[in-house]
Coordinates of C-alpha atoms in Angstrom, one line a residue:
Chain A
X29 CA 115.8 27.2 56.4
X30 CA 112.5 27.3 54.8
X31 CA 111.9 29.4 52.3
X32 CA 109.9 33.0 53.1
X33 CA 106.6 33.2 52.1
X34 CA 106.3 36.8 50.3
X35 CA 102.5 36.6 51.8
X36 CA 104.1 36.8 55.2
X37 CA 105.3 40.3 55.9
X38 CA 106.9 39.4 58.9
X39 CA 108.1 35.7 59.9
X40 CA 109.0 35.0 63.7
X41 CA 110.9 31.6 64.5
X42 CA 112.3 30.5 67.5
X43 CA 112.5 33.8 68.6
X44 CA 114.7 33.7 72.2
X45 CA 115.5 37.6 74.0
X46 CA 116.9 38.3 77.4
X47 CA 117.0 41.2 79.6
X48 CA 119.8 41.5 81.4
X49 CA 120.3 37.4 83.6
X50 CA 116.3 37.2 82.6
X51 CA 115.6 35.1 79.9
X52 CA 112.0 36.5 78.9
X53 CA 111.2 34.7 75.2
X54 CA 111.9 31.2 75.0
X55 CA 111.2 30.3 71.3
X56 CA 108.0 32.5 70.1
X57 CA 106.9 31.4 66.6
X58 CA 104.1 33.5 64.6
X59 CA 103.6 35.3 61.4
X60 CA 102.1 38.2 59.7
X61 CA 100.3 38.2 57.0
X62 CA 100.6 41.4 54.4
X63 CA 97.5 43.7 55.1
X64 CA 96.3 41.8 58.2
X65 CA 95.7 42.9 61.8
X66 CA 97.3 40.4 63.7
X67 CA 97.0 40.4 68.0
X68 CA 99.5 39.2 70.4
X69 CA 97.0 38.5 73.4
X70 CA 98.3 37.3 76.9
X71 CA 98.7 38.4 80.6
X72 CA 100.6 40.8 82.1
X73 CA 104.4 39.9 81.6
X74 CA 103.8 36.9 79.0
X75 CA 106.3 38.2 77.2
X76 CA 104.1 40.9 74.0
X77 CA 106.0 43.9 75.0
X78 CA 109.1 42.3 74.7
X79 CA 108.6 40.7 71.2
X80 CA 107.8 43.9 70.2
X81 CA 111.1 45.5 71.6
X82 CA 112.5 42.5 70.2
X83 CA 111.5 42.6 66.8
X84 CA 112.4 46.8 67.0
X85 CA 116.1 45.8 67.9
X86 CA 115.7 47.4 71.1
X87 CA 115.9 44.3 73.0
X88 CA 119.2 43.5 72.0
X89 CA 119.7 40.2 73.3
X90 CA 118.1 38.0 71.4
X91 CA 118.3 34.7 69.2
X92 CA 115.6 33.0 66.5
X93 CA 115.0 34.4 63.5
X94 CA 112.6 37.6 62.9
X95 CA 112.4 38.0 59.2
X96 CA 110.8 41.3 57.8
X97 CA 109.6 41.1 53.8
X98 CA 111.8 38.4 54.3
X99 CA 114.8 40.0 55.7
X100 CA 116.4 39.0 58.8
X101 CA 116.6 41.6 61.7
X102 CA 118.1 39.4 64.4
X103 CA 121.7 41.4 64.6
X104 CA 120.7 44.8 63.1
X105 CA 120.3 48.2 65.7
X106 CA 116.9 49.3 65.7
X107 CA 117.4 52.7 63.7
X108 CA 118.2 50.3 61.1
X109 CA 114.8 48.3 61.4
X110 CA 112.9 51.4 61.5
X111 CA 114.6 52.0 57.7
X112 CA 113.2 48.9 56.6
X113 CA 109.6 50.1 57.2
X114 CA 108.4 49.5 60.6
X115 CA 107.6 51.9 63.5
X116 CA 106.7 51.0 66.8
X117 CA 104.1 53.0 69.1
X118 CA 105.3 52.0 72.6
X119 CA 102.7 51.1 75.6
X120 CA 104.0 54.5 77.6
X121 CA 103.4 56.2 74.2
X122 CA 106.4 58.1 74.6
X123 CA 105.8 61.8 74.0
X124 CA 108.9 63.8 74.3
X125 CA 108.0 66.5 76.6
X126 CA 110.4 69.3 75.1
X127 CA 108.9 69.0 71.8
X128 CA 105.4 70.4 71.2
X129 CA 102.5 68.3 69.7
X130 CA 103.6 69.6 66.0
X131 CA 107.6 68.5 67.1
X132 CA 106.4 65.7 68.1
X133 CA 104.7 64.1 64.9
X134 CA 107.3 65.5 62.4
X135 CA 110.1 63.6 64.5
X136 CA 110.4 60.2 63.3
X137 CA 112.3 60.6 59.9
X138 CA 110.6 59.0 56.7
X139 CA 112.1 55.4 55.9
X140 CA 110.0 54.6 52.6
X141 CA 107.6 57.1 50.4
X142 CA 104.3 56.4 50.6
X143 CA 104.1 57.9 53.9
X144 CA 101.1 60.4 55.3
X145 CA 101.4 63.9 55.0
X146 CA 101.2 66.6 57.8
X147 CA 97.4 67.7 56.4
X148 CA 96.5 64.1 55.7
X149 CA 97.2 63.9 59.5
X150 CA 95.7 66.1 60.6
X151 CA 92.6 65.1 58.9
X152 CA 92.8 62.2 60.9
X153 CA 93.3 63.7 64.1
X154 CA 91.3 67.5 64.0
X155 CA 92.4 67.1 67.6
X156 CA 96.3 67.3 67.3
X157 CA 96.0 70.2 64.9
X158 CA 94.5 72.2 67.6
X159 CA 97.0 71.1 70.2
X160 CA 99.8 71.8 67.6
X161 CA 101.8 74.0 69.8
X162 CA 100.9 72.5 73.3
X163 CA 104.1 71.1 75.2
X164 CA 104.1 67.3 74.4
X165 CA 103.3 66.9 78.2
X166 CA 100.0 69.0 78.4
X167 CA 97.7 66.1 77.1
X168 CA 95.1 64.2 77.9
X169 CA 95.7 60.2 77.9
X170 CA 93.9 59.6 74.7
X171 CA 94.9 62.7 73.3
X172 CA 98.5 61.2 73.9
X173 CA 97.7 57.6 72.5
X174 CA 96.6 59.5 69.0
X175 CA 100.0 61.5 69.1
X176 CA 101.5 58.2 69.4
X177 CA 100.1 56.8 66.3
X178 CA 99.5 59.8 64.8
X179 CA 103.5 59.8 64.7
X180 CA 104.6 56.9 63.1
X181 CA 102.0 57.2 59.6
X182 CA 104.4 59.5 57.9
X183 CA 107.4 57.9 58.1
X184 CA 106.1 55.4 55.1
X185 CA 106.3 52.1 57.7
X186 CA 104.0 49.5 56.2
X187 CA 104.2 47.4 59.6
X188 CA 102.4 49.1 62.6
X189 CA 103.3 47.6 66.0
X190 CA 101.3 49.3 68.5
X191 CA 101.6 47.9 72.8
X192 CA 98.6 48.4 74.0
X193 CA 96.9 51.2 72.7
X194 CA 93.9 51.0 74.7
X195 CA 95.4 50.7 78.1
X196 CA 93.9 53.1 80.5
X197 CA 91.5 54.9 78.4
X198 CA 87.7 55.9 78.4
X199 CA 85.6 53.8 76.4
X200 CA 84.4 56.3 73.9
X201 CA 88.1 56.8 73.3
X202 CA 89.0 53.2 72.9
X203 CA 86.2 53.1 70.4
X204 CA 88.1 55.7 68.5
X205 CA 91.0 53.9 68.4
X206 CA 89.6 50.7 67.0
X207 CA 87.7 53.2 63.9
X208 CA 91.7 54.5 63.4
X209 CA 93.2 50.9 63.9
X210 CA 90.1 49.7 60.8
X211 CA 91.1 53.0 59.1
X212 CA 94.9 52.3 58.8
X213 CA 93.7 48.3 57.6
X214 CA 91.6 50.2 54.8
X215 CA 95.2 51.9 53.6
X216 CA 96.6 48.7 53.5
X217 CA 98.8 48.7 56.5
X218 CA 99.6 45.9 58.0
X219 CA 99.4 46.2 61.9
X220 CA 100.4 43.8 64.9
X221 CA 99.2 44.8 68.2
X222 CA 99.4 44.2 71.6
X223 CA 96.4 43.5 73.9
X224 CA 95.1 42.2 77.3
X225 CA 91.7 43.1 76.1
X226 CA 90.4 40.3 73.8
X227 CA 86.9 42.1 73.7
X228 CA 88.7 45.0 71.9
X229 CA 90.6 43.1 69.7
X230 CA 88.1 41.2 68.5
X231 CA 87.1 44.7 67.0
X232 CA 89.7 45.0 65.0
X233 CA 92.0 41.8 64.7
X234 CA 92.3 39.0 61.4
X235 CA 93.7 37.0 64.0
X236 CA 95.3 36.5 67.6
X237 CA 98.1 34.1 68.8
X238 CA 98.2 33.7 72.4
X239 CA 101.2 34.1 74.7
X240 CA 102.0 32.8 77.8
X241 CA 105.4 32.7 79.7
X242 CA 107.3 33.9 76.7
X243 CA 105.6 31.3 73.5
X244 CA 103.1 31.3 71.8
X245 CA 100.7 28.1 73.0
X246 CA 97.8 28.9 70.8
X247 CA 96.1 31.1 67.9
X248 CA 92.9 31.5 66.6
X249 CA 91.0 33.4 63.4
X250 CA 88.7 36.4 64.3
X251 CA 85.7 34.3 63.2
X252 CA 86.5 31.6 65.9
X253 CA 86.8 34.2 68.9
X254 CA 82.9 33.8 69.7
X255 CA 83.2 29.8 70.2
X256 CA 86.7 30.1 71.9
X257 CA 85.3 32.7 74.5
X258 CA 86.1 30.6 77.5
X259 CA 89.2 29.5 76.3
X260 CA 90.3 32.7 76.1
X261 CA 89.4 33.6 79.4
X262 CA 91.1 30.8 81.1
X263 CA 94.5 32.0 78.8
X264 CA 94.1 35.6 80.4
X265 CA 93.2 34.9 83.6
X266 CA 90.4 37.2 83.4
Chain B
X21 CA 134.0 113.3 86.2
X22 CA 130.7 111.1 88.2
X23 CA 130.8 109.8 90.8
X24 CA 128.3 106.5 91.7
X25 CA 128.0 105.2 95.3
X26 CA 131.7 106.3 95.9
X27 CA 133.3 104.4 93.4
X28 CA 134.5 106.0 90.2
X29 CA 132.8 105.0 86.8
X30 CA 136.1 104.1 85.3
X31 CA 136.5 101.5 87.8
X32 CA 133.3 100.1 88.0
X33 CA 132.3 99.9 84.6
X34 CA 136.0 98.8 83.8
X35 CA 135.4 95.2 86.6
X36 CA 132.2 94.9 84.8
X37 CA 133.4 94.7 81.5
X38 CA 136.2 92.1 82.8
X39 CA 133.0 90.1 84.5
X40 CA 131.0 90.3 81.1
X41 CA 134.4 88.9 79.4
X42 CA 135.0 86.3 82.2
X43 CA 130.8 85.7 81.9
X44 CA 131.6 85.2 77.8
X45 CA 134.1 82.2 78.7
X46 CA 132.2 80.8 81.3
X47 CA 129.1 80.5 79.1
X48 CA 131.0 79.0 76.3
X49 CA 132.2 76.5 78.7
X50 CA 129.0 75.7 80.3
X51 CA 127.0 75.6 77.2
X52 CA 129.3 72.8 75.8
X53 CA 129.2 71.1 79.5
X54 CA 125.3 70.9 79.4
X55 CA 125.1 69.8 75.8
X56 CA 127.3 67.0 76.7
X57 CA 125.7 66.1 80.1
X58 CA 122.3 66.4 78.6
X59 CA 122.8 64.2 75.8
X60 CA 125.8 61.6 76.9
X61 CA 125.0 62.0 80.8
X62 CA 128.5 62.4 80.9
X63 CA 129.9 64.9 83.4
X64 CA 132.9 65.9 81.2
X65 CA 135.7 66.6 83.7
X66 CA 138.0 66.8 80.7
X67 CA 136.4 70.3 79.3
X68 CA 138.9 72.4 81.0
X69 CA 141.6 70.5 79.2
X70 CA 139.8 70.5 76.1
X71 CA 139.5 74.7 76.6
X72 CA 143.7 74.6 77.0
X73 CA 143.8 72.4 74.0
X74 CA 142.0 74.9 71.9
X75 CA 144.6 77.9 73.2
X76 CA 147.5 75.5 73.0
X77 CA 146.9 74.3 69.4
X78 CA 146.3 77.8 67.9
X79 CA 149.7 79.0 69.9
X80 CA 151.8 75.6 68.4
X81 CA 149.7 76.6 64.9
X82 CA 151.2 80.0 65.0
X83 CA 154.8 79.4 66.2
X84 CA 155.1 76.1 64.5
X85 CA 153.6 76.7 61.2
X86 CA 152.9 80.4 61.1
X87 CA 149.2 80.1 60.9
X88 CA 147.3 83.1 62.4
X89 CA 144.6 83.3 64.7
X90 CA 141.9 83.5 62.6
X91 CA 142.1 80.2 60.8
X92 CA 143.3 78.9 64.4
X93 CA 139.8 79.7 65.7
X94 CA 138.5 77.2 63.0
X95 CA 141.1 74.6 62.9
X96 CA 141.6 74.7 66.7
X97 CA 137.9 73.6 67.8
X98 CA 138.4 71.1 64.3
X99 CA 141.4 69.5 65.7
X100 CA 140.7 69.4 69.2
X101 CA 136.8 68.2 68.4
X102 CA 138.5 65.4 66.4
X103 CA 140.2 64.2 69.8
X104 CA 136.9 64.3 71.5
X105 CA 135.3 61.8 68.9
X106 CA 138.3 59.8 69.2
X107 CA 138.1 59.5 72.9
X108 CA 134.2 59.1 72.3
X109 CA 134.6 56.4 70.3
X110 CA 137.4 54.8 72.5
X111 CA 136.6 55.1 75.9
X112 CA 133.6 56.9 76.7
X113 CA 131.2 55.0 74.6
X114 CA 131.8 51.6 77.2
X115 CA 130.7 53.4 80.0
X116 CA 127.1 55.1 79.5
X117 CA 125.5 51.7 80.8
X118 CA 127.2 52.3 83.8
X119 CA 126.6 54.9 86.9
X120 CA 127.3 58.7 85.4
X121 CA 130.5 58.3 88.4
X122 CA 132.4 56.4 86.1
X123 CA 132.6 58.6 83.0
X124 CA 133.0 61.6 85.5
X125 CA 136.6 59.4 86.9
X126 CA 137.5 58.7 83.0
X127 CA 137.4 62.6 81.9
X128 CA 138.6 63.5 85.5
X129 CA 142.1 61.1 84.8
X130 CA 142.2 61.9 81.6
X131 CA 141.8 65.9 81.9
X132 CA 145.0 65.1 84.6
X133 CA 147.2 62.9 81.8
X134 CA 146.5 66.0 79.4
X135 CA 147.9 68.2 81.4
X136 CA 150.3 66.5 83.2
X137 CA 151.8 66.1 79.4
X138 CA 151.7 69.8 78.4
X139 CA 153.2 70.7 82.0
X140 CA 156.0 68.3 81.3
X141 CA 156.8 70.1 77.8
X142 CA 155.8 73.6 78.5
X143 CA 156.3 74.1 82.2
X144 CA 153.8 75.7 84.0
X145 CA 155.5 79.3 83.8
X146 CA 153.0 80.0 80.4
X147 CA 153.0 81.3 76.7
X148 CA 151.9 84.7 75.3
X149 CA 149.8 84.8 72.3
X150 CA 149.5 88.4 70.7
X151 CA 146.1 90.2 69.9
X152 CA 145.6 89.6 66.1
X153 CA 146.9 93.1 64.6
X154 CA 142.6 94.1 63.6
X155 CA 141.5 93.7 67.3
X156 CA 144.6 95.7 68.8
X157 CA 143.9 98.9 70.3
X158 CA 140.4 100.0 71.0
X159 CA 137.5 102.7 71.9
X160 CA 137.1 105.5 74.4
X161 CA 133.5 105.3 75.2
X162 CA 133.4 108.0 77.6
X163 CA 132.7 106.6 80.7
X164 CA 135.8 104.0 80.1
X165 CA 138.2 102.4 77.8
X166 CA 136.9 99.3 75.6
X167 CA 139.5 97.1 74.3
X168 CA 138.7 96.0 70.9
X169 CA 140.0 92.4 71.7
X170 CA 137.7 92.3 74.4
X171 CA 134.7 93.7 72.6
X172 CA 135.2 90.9 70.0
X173 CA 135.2 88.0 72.5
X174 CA 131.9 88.8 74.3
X175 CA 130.6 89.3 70.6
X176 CA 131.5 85.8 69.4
X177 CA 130.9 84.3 72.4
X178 CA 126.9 85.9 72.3
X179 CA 126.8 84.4 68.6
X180 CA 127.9 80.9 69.4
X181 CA 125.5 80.7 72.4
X182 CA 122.7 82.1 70.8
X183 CA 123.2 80.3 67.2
X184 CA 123.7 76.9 69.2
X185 CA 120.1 77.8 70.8
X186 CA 118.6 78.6 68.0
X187 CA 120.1 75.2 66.2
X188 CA 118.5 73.3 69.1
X189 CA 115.0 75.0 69.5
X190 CA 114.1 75.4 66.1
X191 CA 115.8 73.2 64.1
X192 CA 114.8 69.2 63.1
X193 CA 118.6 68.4 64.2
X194 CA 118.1 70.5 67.5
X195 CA 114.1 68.3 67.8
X196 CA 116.2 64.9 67.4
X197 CA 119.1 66.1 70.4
X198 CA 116.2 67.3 72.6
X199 CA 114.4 64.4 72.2
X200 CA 117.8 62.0 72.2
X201 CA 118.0 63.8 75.8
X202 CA 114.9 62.5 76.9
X203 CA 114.4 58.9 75.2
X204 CA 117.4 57.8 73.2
X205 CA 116.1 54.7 72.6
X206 CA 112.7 55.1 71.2
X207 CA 114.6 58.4 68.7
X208 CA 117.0 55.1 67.7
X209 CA 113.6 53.1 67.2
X210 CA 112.6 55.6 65.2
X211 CA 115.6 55.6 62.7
X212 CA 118.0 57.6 64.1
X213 CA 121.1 56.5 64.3
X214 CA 121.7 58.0 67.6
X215 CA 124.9 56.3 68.6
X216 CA 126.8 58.5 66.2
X217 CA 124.4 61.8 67.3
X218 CA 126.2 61.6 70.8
X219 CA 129.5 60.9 69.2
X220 CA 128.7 64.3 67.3
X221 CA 127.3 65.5 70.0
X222 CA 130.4 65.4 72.1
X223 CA 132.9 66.5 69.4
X224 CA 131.0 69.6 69.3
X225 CA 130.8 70.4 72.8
X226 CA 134.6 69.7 73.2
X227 CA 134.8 71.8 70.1
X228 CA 133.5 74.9 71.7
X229 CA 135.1 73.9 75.0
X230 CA 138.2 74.9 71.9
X231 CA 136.9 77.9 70.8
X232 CA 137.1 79.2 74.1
X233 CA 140.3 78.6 74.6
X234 CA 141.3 80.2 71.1
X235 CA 139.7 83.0 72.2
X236 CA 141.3 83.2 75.8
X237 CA 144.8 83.1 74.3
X238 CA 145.5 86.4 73.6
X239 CA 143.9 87.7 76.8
X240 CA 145.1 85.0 79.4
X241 CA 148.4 83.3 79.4
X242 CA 148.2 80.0 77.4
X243 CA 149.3 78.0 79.8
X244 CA 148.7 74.1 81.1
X245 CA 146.7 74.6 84.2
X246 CA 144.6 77.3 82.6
X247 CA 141.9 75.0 81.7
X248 CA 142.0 73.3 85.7
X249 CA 141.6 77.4 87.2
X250 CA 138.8 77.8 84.9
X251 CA 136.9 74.2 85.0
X252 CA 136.2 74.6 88.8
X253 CA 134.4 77.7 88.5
X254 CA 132.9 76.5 85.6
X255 CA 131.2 73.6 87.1
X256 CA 129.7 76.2 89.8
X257 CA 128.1 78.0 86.7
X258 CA 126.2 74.6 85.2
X259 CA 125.4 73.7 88.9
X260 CA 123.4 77.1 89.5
X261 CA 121.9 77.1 86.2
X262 CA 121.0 73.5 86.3
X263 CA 122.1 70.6 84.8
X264 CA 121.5 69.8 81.4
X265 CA 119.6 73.6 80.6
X266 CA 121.0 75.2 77.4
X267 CA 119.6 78.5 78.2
X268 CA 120.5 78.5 81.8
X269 CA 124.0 77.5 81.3
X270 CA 124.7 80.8 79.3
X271 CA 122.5 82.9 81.2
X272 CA 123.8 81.9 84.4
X273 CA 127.4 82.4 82.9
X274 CA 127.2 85.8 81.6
X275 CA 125.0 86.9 84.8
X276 CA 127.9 85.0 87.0
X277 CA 130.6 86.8 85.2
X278 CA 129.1 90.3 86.1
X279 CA 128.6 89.3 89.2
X280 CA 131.8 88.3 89.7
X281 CA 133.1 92.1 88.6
X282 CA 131.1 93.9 90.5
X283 CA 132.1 92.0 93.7
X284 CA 135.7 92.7 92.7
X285 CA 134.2 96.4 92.7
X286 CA 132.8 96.8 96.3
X287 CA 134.6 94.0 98.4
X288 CA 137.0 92.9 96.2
X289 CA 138.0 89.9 98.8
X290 CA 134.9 88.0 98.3
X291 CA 135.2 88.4 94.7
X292 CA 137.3 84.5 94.1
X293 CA 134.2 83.2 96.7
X294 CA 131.3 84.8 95.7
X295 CA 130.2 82.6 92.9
X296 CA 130.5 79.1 95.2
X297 CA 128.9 81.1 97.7
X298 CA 125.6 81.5 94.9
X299 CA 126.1 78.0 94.6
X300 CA 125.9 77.3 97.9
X301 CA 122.3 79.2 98.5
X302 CA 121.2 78.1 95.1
X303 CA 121.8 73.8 96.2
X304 CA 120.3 74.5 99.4
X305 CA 117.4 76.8 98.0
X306 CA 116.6 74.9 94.7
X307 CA 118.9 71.6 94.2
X308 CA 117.5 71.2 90.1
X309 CA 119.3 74.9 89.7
X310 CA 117.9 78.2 88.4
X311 CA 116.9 77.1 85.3
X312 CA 116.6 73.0 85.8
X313 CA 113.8 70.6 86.2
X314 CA 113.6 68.7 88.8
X315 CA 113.8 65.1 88.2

């Protein structure tokens, strides 16, 4: 076992997870280094959303070796994870519909201090503070994507996994998203995040590793996107 | 004395008062129901043997060890929640992966072992459990007699409901369960160690499911198939008000209750029918239930 490299805030090896008969991850490896955004780019059902769930615990099945600030969370339950200091924003954002928009960002519990405050929030998202007392169901898509995000900065997490944040939004919104996603880098969190959209990415990414049918077959620094444009392409299909 | 429509006040405000009490236990029992199915998806077939529990334990807790009623109507739901846990952490637990049929055939055969065993060592013929000595007697209001026994358990039963609303409407705990009802396992994602909320969850509805039958003892007979009489009717209540709706469950119980009494009141042989009759129109008219979403 080699030894963890404390630069690395979260280590993936060999990483194996099943659903059910369906065996979806066969051996991802990747990293995370401390501070960085890092992508997990691919096509629909390569197998991001469930290394996410994965690394959460909420895939339970699984096998590898995910190492968190170099502890191992194969074999924990995901409330568990989320005390170590990572919150997940899922792709269907997951707004509870009985709890009103207020409810709704004061429900994940703090794990670690350090974590954002209610105003500090809302500073962040003016928008939220208006719809404070709106049902969890009465907003708009991106209005819902910044709840989802919004959610997860004051529980103290210093690892960010956010699935697809950008899916089915306006552009002006998605733009918005990539200022908060470079705003939460600025505070020093470290973020992975899922994407089919490499354009975006490139936006707000240190790096991407590419998955396809459940590895990773290829990764590449921000800096290298502009040369490796078609080979991009050819990995997404697109 | 007044007359109204014929039928004198005594009598009808008398068959409403016995609705509003039969209303009290019904919302009790529905509120605990909902709790349970809203969180666990569990249809908890065992509740009316939990609610015979609660009367049982307070009547062997009085005969057995002299202790009154009460500290009964805290150790009772206590004792009998404890079993709950126990058969939460047991048995139920295996089953919420699977269809909601099979933990509705676990609580149905156990709610029949239950009794089965306290027909076997009580008989079916029933206990008496006196009024606590405070609560005996009671007020002439004018237009009729109010027992004070039956004053006090439409009182506690209004504070529970309304305390357990307020606990899951404005409180963080009440934000996790109504959450936990909707996504259990993005709240767990989050860091809640939801496993042990449901197990909770579920000792506190069987808890109340207790409390009603504490409080039933001294007006019903405490007997074994008191909780089976009760559990059919009360399943009518949580299908009109709608599955899995706090509020509804104890609106629809009280308003069921008086319903109930008043039917006893102007045509007193519809009056065991008239709630599955409600239930009936309500299935056909809005399936969710009065109060329930459709899914």
């Amino acid at each position: 076992m080699p030894e963890s490299n404390p630069a690395l805030q979260l280590e993936v090896s060999d990483l194996h997870a099943h659903y059910g008969e369906s065996h979806i991850l066969h051996g991802m490896n990747f990293a995370v280094p401390k501070g960085e955004v890092v992508t997990l780019l691919g096509r629909n059902g390569a197998g991001k959303t469930t290394t996410m769930k994965a690394i959460m615990g909420i895939v339970q099945k699984r096998g590898g070796s995910i190492r968190f600030e170099g502890q191992e969370l194969v074999g924990l339950p995901s409330n568990r994870i989320a005390r170590l200091g990572l919150a997940y924003c899922p792709e269907e954002r997951g707004i509870f519909s009985s709890l009103n928009v207020t409810e709704n960002i004061l429900l994940p519990p703090a794990v670690k201090p350090g974590g954002m405050s209610l105003e500090e929030i809302h500073g962040l998202f003016p928008r939220l503070k208006e719809r404070g007392g709106s049902q969890g169901t009465k907003l708009s898509g991106g209005e819902a994507q910044m709840l989802a995000i919004a959610r997860i900065l004051r529980t103290g997490a210093s690892l960010l996994l956010l699935d697809e944040p950008t899916e089915g939004l306006a552009p002006l919104i998605v733009q918005q998203i990539g200022d908060i996603i470079r705003g939460l880098k600025g505070r020093g969190y470290t973020i992975l995040l899922v994407e089919q959209n490499f354009r975006f990415a490139a936006t707000v990414a240190d790096r991407h590793f590419v998955v396809e049918n459940g590895v990773v077959v290829d990764w590449l620094p921000n800096d290298q996107i502009e040369q490796s444009t078609e080979k991009l392409k050819r990995y997404l299909g697109v | 004395m007044f007359e109204l429509i014929g039928i004198p006040p005594q009598a009808l405000f008398g068959q409403m008062l016995l609705g509003l009490i039969n209303g009290a236990f019904y919302a009790v029992l529905s509120l605990g129901l909902a709790l349970i199915f809203g969180l666990l998806n569990v249809i908890n077939f065992t509740h009316g043997a939990q609610y015979m529990l609660g009367a049982y334990v307070a009547w062997l807790l009085l005969n057995f060890l002299g202790i009154n009623y009460w500290l009964a109507l805290v150790l009772a739901p206590v004792v009998v929640g404890a079993f709950g846990i126990l058969l939460e952490r047991l048995m139920l637990r295996k089953l919420y992966h699977l269809d909601h049929l099979y933990g509705l055939l676990l609580t149905f055969g156990l709610a029949l072992i239950i009794e089965g065993v306290f027909r076997n060592l009580y008989g079916i013929s029933g206990q008496s459990y006196p009024v606590p000595p405070v609560l005996t007697g009671g007020y002439n209001l004018g237009f009729m007699f109010l027992p004070l026994y039956r004053g006090w358990v439409v009182f506690v039963s209004l504070v529970v409901c309304l305390g357990t609303w307020l606990v899951i409407e404005k409180t963080k705990l009440g934000s996790y369960l109504r959450a936990g009802t909707e996504n259990p396992t993005l709240v767990q994602a989050f860091g809640i160690n939801v496993p042990r909320m449901i197990t909770l969850t579920y000792g506190f509805g069987v808890g109340l499911a207790a409390l009603a039958g504490v409080l039933a003892a001294p007006i019903y007979q405490v007997k074994p198939t008191m909780g089976a009489d009760m559990i059919i009717v009360v399943f009518a209540v949580v299908v009109i008000g709608g599955m899995g709706s706090i509020m509804g469950s104890v609106v629809t119980g009280f308003m069921l209750g008086l319903l109930e009494g008043l039917t006893k009141v102007f045509y007193p042989e519809a009056s065991n029918t008239v709630i599955f009759v409600v239930m009936a129109v309500v299935l056909l008219i809005k399936p969710a239930g009065l109060f329930g979403k459709a899914s």
